[in-house]
Short mmCIF file of C-alpha atoms and ligand atoms in Angstrom, two decimals:
data_model
loop_
_atom_site.label_atom_id
_atom_site.label_comp_id
_atom_site.label_asym_id
_atom_site.label_seq_id
_atom_site.Cartn_x
_atom_site.Cartn_y
_atom_site.Cartn_z
CA UNK E 31 28.71 25.75 144.42
CA UNK E 32 25.07 26.93 143.76
CA UNK E 33 23.78 26.38 140.23
CA UNK E 34 23.27 29.54 138.11
CA UNK E 35 20.36 29.96 135.75
CA UNK E 36 20.34 32.77 133.24
CA UNK E 37 16.88 33.42 132.07
CA UNK E 38 15.10 35.86 129.86
CA UNK E 39 17.97 35.91 127.34
CA UNK E 40 16.81 37.93 124.40
CA UNK E 41 19.28 36.29 122.03
CA UNK E 42 21.78 33.51 122.66
CA UNK E 43 24.43 33.38 119.94
CA UNK E 44 27.03 30.75 119.82
CA UNK E 45 29.01 28.64 117.42
CA UNK E 46 28.66 24.88 118.28
CA UNK E 47 31.03 22.04 118.34
CA UNK E 48 34.52 21.23 119.75
CA UNK E 49 36.61 21.92 116.76
CA UNK E 50 37.44 25.06 114.64
CA UNK E 51 34.66 26.04 112.13
CA UNK E 52 35.96 26.58 108.68
CA UNK E 53 34.49 27.95 105.40
CA UNK E 54 30.82 28.58 105.29
CA UNK E 55 30.37 27.06 108.71
CA UNK E 56 32.50 29.80 110.19
CA UNK E 57 29.47 32.01 109.89
CA UNK E 58 26.76 29.41 110.76
CA UNK E 59 25.97 29.98 114.30
CA UNK E 60 23.07 29.04 116.56
CA UNK E 61 20.77 31.72 117.53
CA UNK E 62 18.22 31.19 120.11
CA UNK E 63 15.52 33.74 121.13
CA UNK E 64 14.09 33.77 124.57
CA UNK E 65 16.41 31.44 125.98
CA UNK E 66 17.88 30.24 129.20
CA UNK E 67 21.22 28.52 130.30
CA UNK E 68 21.69 26.53 133.55
CA UNK E 69 25.35 26.09 134.85
CA UNK E 70 25.91 23.31 137.47
CA UNK E 71 29.35 22.80 139.10
CA UNK E 72 30.84 25.33 136.69
CA UNK E 73 29.65 23.33 133.54
CA UNK E 74 26.74 24.15 131.28
CA UNK E 75 24.10 21.57 132.19
CA UNK E 76 21.19 22.83 130.07
CA UNK E 77 20.41 25.38 127.17
CA UNK E 78 16.83 26.02 125.85
CA UNK E 79 14.33 28.42 124.74
CA UNK E 80 10.81 29.20 125.82
CA UNK E 81 9.39 28.52 129.44
CA UNK E 82 12.09 27.54 131.90
CA UNK E 83 11.40 23.91 133.23
CA UNK E 84 10.04 24.39 136.82
CA UNK E 85 12.68 22.08 138.34
CA UNK E 86 15.50 24.23 137.21
CA UNK E 87 14.56 27.23 139.19
CA UNK E 88 15.12 25.19 142.49
CA UNK E 89 18.61 25.25 144.13
CA UNK E 90 19.82 27.80 141.67
CA UNK E 91 20.78 31.47 141.72
CA UNK E 92 18.41 32.92 139.01
CA UNK E 93 19.54 36.01 137.01
CA UNK E 94 17.08 37.75 134.69
CA UNK E 95 19.15 39.21 132.01
CA UNK E 96 16.38 41.37 130.81
CA UNK E 97 16.51 40.54 127.09
CA UNK E 98 20.10 41.06 126.60
CA UNK E 99 22.53 39.24 124.27
CA UNK E 100 24.48 36.25 125.69
CA UNK E 101 27.59 34.60 124.07
CA UNK E 102 30.47 32.43 125.10
CA UNK E 103 33.20 34.24 126.89
CA UNK E 104 35.85 35.70 124.55
CA UNK E 105 39.19 33.89 123.91
CA UNK E 106 42.17 36.06 123.01
CA UNK E 107 44.38 33.45 121.35
CA UNK E 108 47.59 35.64 120.79
CA UNK E 109 49.15 37.89 123.21
CA UNK E 110 52.57 38.96 124.55
CA UNK E 111 51.16 39.54 128.01
CA UNK E 112 54.17 39.33 130.04
CA UNK E 113 56.66 42.26 129.55
CA UNK E 114 58.65 44.96 131.41
CA UNK E 115 58.35 48.71 130.44
CA UNK E 116 56.45 50.21 127.41
CA UNK E 117 57.88 51.59 124.13
CA UNK E 118 56.18 54.99 123.73
CA UNK E 119 59.55 56.40 122.65
CA UNK E 120 59.11 54.54 119.26
CA UNK E 121 55.97 56.67 118.44
CA UNK E 122 58.12 59.55 117.29
CA UNK E 123 60.35 57.23 115.21
CA UNK E 124 57.29 55.85 113.54
CA UNK E 125 55.79 59.30 112.78
CA UNK E 126 59.18 60.04 111.06
CA UNK E 127 58.88 56.96 108.90
CA UNK E 128 61.19 54.66 110.73
CA UNK E 129 59.71 51.14 110.16
CA UNK E 130 59.18 48.41 112.87
CA UNK E 131 62.10 46.24 111.35
CA UNK E 132 64.45 49.13 111.24
CA UNK E 133 63.64 49.90 114.86
CA UNK E 134 64.62 46.41 115.77
CA UNK E 135 67.68 46.44 113.64
CA UNK E 136 68.93 49.41 115.69
CA UNK E 137 68.56 47.41 118.75
CA UNK E 138 65.23 48.95 119.83
CA UNK E 139 61.83 47.40 119.48
CA UNK E 140 61.66 43.76 120.79
CA UNK E 141 65.16 44.13 122.22
CA UNK E 142 64.41 47.17 124.14
CA UNK E 143 61.50 45.22 125.89
CA UNK E 144 64.07 42.39 126.46
CA UNK E 145 66.28 44.86 128.47
CA UNK E 146 63.21 45.89 130.56
CA UNK E 147 61.91 42.41 130.95
CA UNK E 148 65.31 41.03 132.17
CA UNK E 149 65.48 43.82 134.75
CA UNK E 150 62.17 42.94 136.21
CA UNK E 151 61.32 40.22 138.77
CA UNK E 152 58.92 37.32 138.24
CA UNK E 153 56.63 39.07 140.77
CA UNK E 154 56.87 42.52 139.08
CA UNK E 155 56.01 40.98 135.69
CA UNK E 156 53.10 39.08 137.19
CA UNK E 157 51.85 42.26 139.04
CA UNK E 158 51.88 44.39 135.82
CA UNK E 159 50.19 41.68 133.65
CA UNK E 160 47.58 41.16 136.38
CA UNK E 161 46.26 44.69 136.07
CA UNK E 162 45.98 44.30 132.38
CA UNK E 163 44.08 40.89 132.82
CA UNK E 164 41.72 42.62 135.13
CA UNK E 165 40.79 45.06 132.19
CA UNK E 166 40.54 42.19 129.78
CA UNK E 167 38.09 40.23 132.12
CA UNK E 168 36.12 43.34 132.42
CA UNK E 169 35.94 43.38 128.66
CA UNK E 170 34.89 39.74 128.28
CA UNK E 171 38.16 37.85 127.75
CA UNK E 172 37.80 34.71 129.78
CA UNK E 173 40.66 32.82 128.44
CA UNK E 174 44.01 34.21 127.02
CA UNK E 175 47.04 32.70 125.37
CA UNK E 176 50.39 34.45 126.76
CA UNK E 177 53.67 34.17 125.14
CA UNK E 178 57.20 34.33 126.53
CA UNK E 179 59.87 35.95 124.18
CA UNK E 180 61.18 39.02 126.11
CA UNK E 181 63.83 37.05 128.04
CA UNK E 182 65.81 35.30 125.36
CA UNK E 183 68.10 33.50 127.80
CA UNK E 184 66.98 30.52 129.73
CA UNK E 185 66.41 32.07 133.20
CA UNK E 186 64.42 35.05 131.77
CA UNK E 187 62.38 33.05 129.59
CA UNK E 188 61.43 30.65 132.28
CA UNK E 189 60.76 33.60 134.54
CA UNK E 190 58.18 34.86 132.20
CA UNK E 191 56.57 31.44 131.86
CA UNK E 192 56.49 31.08 135.59
CA UNK E 193 54.69 34.49 135.95
CA UNK E 194 52.11 33.03 133.70
CA UNK E 195 51.84 29.98 135.92
CA UNK E 196 51.51 32.20 138.96
CA UNK E 197 48.70 34.24 137.33
CA UNK E 198 46.90 31.11 136.66
CA UNK E 199 46.64 30.69 140.40
CA UNK E 200 45.85 34.19 141.41
CA UNK E 201 43.41 35.63 139.00
CA UNK E 202 40.36 34.54 137.01
CA UNK E 203 41.26 34.78 133.38
CA UNK E 204 42.66 31.33 132.15
CA UNK E 205 46.03 31.63 130.58
CA UNK E 206 47.53 29.28 128.08
CA UNK E 207 51.54 29.50 127.96
CA UNK E 208 53.37 29.52 124.78
CA UNK E 209 57.18 29.56 124.58
CA UNK E 210 58.58 32.16 122.13
CA UNK E 211 62.13 32.10 122.88
CA UNK E 212 62.73 32.52 119.21
CA UNK E 213 61.33 36.01 119.11
CA UNK E 214 64.54 37.76 118.43
CA UNK E 215 68.24 37.13 118.22
CA UNK E 216 69.52 38.60 121.54
CA UNK E 217 72.34 41.08 121.55
CA UNK E 218 74.79 38.81 123.14
CA UNK E 219 74.50 36.33 120.22
CA UNK E 220 74.71 38.94 117.45
CA UNK E 221 77.62 37.20 116.03
CA UNK E 222 76.56 33.75 116.91
CA UNK E 223 73.29 32.75 115.35
CA UNK E 224 74.08 29.05 115.48
CA UNK E 225 75.03 29.26 119.09
CA UNK E 226 71.56 30.85 119.83
CA UNK E 227 69.89 28.15 117.75
CA UNK E 228 71.61 25.51 119.74
CA UNK E 229 70.61 27.06 122.96
CA UNK E 230 67.04 27.11 121.90
CA UNK E 231 66.93 23.65 120.64
CA UNK E 232 69.20 21.81 123.12
CA UNK E 233 68.56 23.65 126.28
CA UNK E 234 65.53 25.92 126.53
CA UNK E 235 62.90 23.79 124.57
CA UNK E 236 63.77 20.59 126.53
CA UNK E 237 63.66 22.41 129.79
CA UNK E 238 60.35 24.21 129.04
CA UNK E 239 58.78 20.94 128.00
CA UNK E 240 60.13 18.88 130.89
CA UNK E 241 58.90 21.42 133.53
CA UNK E 242 55.48 21.90 131.64
CA UNK E 243 56.11 25.61 131.42
CA UNK E 244 54.42 25.88 128.09
CA UNK E 245 52.24 23.91 125.68
CA UNK E 246 53.19 25.63 122.50
CA UNK E 247 56.36 26.66 120.74
CA UNK E 248 56.37 29.79 118.74
CA UNK E 249 58.78 31.46 116.33
CA UNK E 250 58.83 34.98 114.78
CA UNK E 251 59.76 34.00 111.18
CA UNK E 252 60.45 37.30 109.58
CA UNK E 253 63.17 39.33 107.66
CA UNK E 254 65.98 40.05 109.82
CA UNK E 255 64.57 37.80 112.70
CA UNK E 256 64.41 33.89 111.90
CA UNK E 257 64.30 32.54 108.35
CA UNK E 258 61.88 29.76 107.42
CA UNK E 259 64.62 27.10 107.37
CA UNK E 260 65.65 28.34 111.21
CA UNK E 261 61.97 28.36 112.00
CA UNK E 262 61.52 24.82 110.73
CA UNK E 263 64.56 23.55 112.88
CA UNK E 264 63.16 25.23 116.08
CA UNK E 265 59.56 24.12 115.62
CA UNK E 266 60.79 20.47 114.86
CA UNK E 267 62.81 20.52 117.93
CA UNK E 268 59.58 21.67 119.80
CA UNK E 269 57.61 18.91 118.46
CA UNK E 270 60.19 16.30 119.46
CA UNK E 271 59.85 17.38 123.03
CA UNK E 272 56.04 17.54 122.79
CA UNK E 273 55.39 21.33 122.29
CA UNK E 274 52.94 22.10 119.55
CA UNK E 275 54.04 24.47 116.74
CA UNK E 276 52.78 27.82 116.26
CA UNK E 277 54.38 30.59 113.98
CA UNK E 278 54.50 34.23 113.56
CA UNK E 279 54.18 34.34 109.69
CA UNK E 280 53.98 36.82 106.94
CA UNK E 281 53.57 39.85 109.30
CA UNK E 282 55.74 42.26 107.38
CA UNK E 283 57.50 40.09 104.53
CA UNK E 284 56.34 36.72 103.10
CA UNK E 285 59.42 34.72 103.70
CA UNK E 286 57.63 31.13 103.63
CA UNK E 287 56.21 31.06 107.11
CA UNK E 288 52.62 30.04 106.14
CA UNK E 289 53.91 27.42 103.79
CA UNK E 290 55.92 26.06 106.62
CA UNK E 291 53.01 26.32 108.95
CA UNK E 292 50.94 23.85 106.83
CA UNK E 293 54.00 21.65 106.17
CA UNK E 294 54.64 20.95 109.87
CA UNK E 295 51.17 20.87 111.02
CA UNK E 296 51.31 24.13 113.13
CA UNK E 297 48.11 24.40 115.00
CA UNK E 298 48.04 28.18 114.18
CA UNK E 299 49.97 30.62 111.89
CA UNK E 300 49.53 34.13 113.26
CA UNK E 301 49.48 37.62 111.58
CA UNK E 302 49.46 36.57 107.93
CA UNK E 303 49.18 40.15 106.68
CA UNK E 304 50.96 39.47 103.55
CA UNK E 305 50.03 35.70 103.24
CA UNK E 306 50.42 34.44 99.56
CA UNK E 307 47.92 31.95 97.88
CA UNK E 308 50.59 29.12 98.42
CA UNK E 309 50.51 29.83 102.19
CA UNK E 310 46.83 29.79 102.35
CA UNK E 311 46.71 26.46 100.20
CA UNK E 312 49.49 24.96 102.59
CA UNK E 313 47.41 26.01 105.73
CA UNK E 314 44.25 24.50 104.27
CA UNK E 315 45.97 21.36 103.56
CA UNK E 316 47.76 20.99 106.94
CA UNK E 317 44.58 22.04 108.86
CA UNK E 318 46.41 24.99 110.41
CA UNK E 319 44.15 27.83 111.87
CA UNK E 320 44.83 31.35 110.81
CA UNK E 321 45.11 33.58 113.77
CA UNK E 322 44.69 37.06 112.44
CA UNK E 323 45.63 40.23 114.46
CA UNK E 324 43.89 43.18 112.77
CA UNK E 325 44.67 45.82 115.37
CA UNK E 326 48.24 45.27 114.67
CA UNK E 327 47.68 45.93 110.92
CA UNK E 328 46.06 49.11 111.86
CA UNK E 329 48.66 50.15 114.45
CA UNK E 330 51.57 49.49 112.11
CA UNK E 331 49.73 51.17 109.22
CA UNK E 332 49.92 48.11 107.11
CA UNK E 333 47.56 46.22 104.94
CA UNK E 334 45.07 43.44 106.28
CA UNK E 335 45.40 39.83 105.95
CA UNK E 336 43.30 38.08 103.23
CA UNK E 337 40.79 36.66 105.66
CA UNK E 338 37.88 36.20 103.08
CA UNK E 339 40.46 34.32 100.61
CA UNK E 340 41.28 32.10 103.69
CA UNK E 341 37.62 31.23 104.65
CA UNK E 342 36.94 30.49 101.03
CA UNK E 343 39.85 28.25 100.91
CA UNK E 344 38.63 26.21 103.95
CA UNK E 345 41.14 27.77 106.55
CA UNK E 346 39.47 28.42 109.84
CA UNK E 347 40.11 31.98 110.97
CA UNK E 348 40.46 33.05 114.53
CA UNK E 349 41.06 36.70 115.61
CA UNK E 350 43.01 38.10 118.64
CA UNK E 351 44.61 41.23 119.86
CA UNK E 352 48.33 40.49 119.60
CA UNK E 353 48.57 42.67 122.91
CA UNK E 354 52.21 43.81 123.10
CA UNK E 355 54.26 46.88 123.81
CA UNK E 356 55.36 47.52 120.34
CA UNK E 357 52.97 46.79 117.40
CA UNK E 358 49.68 46.70 119.40
CA UNK E 359 49.60 48.40 122.80
CA UNK E 360 46.04 47.57 123.36
CA UNK E 361 44.21 44.45 124.91
CA UNK E 362 40.90 45.54 123.81
CA UNK E 363 39.47 42.52 121.90
CA UNK E 364 36.17 44.07 121.32
CA UNK E 365 37.93 47.01 119.22
CA UNK E 366 39.80 44.29 117.36
CA UNK E 367 36.30 42.64 116.61
CA UNK E 368 35.19 46.04 115.23
CA UNK E 369 38.34 46.21 112.89
CA UNK E 370 38.00 42.54 111.84
CA UNK E 371 34.38 43.24 110.72
CA UNK E 372 35.22 46.42 108.88
CA UNK E 373 38.58 45.66 107.40
CA UNK E 374 38.43 41.85 106.75
CA UNK E 375 34.71 42.31 105.97
CA UNK E 376 33.74 39.41 108.20
CA UNK E 377 30.18 39.11 109.11
CA UNK E 378 29.35 39.50 112.82
CA UNK E 379 28.60 35.68 113.07
CA UNK E 380 32.01 35.04 111.47
CA UNK E 381 33.67 37.53 114.03
CA UNK E 382 31.98 35.80 116.90
CA UNK E 383 33.16 32.34 115.81
CA UNK E 384 36.73 33.79 115.47
CA UNK E 385 36.93 35.11 119.00
CA UNK E 386 35.33 32.14 120.64
CA UNK E 387 35.41 28.61 119.23
CA UNK E 388 38.06 29.26 116.79
CA UNK E 389 40.28 31.14 119.24
CA UNK E 390 39.83 28.19 121.64
CA UNK E 391 40.67 25.87 118.85
CA UNK E 392 43.93 27.75 118.21
CA UNK E 393 44.95 26.96 121.91
CA UNK E 394 43.76 23.46 122.01
CA UNK E 395 40.71 24.25 124.22
CA UNK E 396 37.93 23.85 121.94
CA UNK E 397 36.69 20.60 123.59
CA UNK E 398 36.10 22.69 126.93
CA UNK E 399 35.44 26.42 126.00
CA UNK E 400 34.32 28.41 122.96
CA UNK E 401 30.69 27.84 122.66
CA UNK E 402 27.56 27.64 125.06
CA UNK E 403 26.59 24.22 124.81
CA UNK E 404 25.74 21.35 127.39
CA UNK E 405 29.06 19.88 128.70
CA UNK E 406 31.21 22.97 128.14
CA UNK E 407 32.61 25.15 130.70
CA UNK E 408 30.34 28.08 132.04
CA UNK E 409 32.24 30.95 130.55
CA UNK E 410 29.50 33.28 129.29
CA UNK E 411 29.06 37.05 128.63
CA UNK E 412 25.90 38.99 129.01
CA UNK E 413 26.07 42.01 126.78
CA UNK E 414 24.51 45.60 126.95
CA UNK E 415 23.52 44.76 123.35
CA UNK E 416 20.39 43.27 121.63
CA UNK E 417 22.46 41.41 118.82
CA UNK E 418 25.71 40.72 117.10
CA UNK E 419 25.45 43.59 114.72
CA UNK E 420 25.34 46.14 117.42
CA UNK E 421 28.54 44.74 118.91
CA UNK E 422 30.44 45.01 115.70
CA UNK E 423 28.90 48.35 115.00
CA UNK E 424 29.65 50.21 118.26
CA UNK E 425 33.45 51.21 117.87
CA UNK E 426 35.69 50.61 120.77
CA UNK E 427 33.16 50.52 123.53
CA UNK E 428 33.11 48.10 126.33
CA UNK E 429 29.57 46.64 125.82
CA UNK E 430 29.83 43.78 128.28
CA UNK E 431 27.41 43.83 131.06
CA UNK E 432 28.35 40.62 133.14
CA UNK E 433 31.13 38.26 132.93
CA UNK E 434 30.49 34.62 134.03
CA UNK E 435 33.73 32.58 134.70
CA UNK E 436 33.38 28.82 135.38
CA UNK E 437 29.78 29.36 136.31
CA UNK E 438 30.40 32.25 138.71
CA UNK E 439 29.47 35.76 138.14
CA UNK E 440 32.53 37.86 138.22
CA UNK E 441 32.32 40.90 140.65
CA UNK E 442 34.41 43.91 139.83
O1 IZC I 607 57.25 43.38 120.94
O2 IZC I 607 57.12 43.99 118.96
N1 IZC I 607 55.43 41.11 116.15
N2 IZC I 607 56.47 40.42 117.86
C1 IZC I 607 56.35 40.00 116.55
C2 IZC I 607 55.92 41.41 118.21
C3 IZC I 607 55.30 41.83 117.24
C4 IZC I 607 55.95 42.06 119.53
C5 IZC I 607 56.88 43.15 119.95
ZN1 ZN I 608 52.77 38.17 118.27
#
């Protein structure tokens, strides 16, 4: 592999370090003017500003980025990437005031996606997701978390996770798998909650862990879905088998998910739209990263997570799309960044950290990706933008000029 040298970078903007940045540090990023970056064997070998040392130009593909902005590749730390069908039929219901949880309680919502996902083959699911991933890569996402959760029985959950594994071998966006078997109570267990909890804890979790199908175990802790007590049981079972806990918490009702996240040492708590102060305190104490999903608040017509209070309390904030066929049918992380800036009132510097280093930390990858520093993987973006303000200001556009993944320029 030839070396790659990016030169004439107008502004290099990156957080630094290999752990999540919290508090004031979330907005303290490195800004280098007139910079260059050298990538060798897929890894960042030098970063500097001013004159490029002569030796670096030898044996390297030299790219003049003509004064543009360069940042780390974006990390989308929360997606439901693998699913069959769509749910456009729910739009009319929503316009008539039927809520997300009412649609689910009627056997629609997640359960309708479960029917479509069960009917699809592993290959069909992977092909459908591959198309979305190609769009996401064009828009700057170089790493993406992907959850199961639309199978809700052993074979169909493993099918989703195997589709993720297959995609990791066939396309360029790096995927990190999460087991979300506890996404809803499947229809066939409607009258047997205990039976489904046992199936999750005694059969599915051990198999997923043993076959290395996922790194994380997630649960939808919500009114009408799983209680905090049930969530604790599921996540403890995951922990016992080596799956790190994540939790969908406080999306619609605050039923104790964020408090639980801190108590059991969840790596992330996700959504947190209605997170109470005790939840923030618990996450701060437990070192849980808040993975916030502002495009979902927008799509649900809900309020927005108390991001500033979290930063003030020393909770690291990541921002992700929540791409899924129900509450956020968009994988546009750049639009999500716009909304995070405008609605959470995060600064462009805090937003950058939330979708790079903190997103990476939320999927345990901050040692390898999430910043442009010597020793990190060569995942970078060149933007058709002069600075970070411009990215947060231009609403919904794709401003990515060039994507570099593992030191190679991605050709579309
Ligand atoms: O399919 O509705 N919130 N799970 C929890 C989702 C949204 C995805 C969906
Ligand atoms: Zn989700």
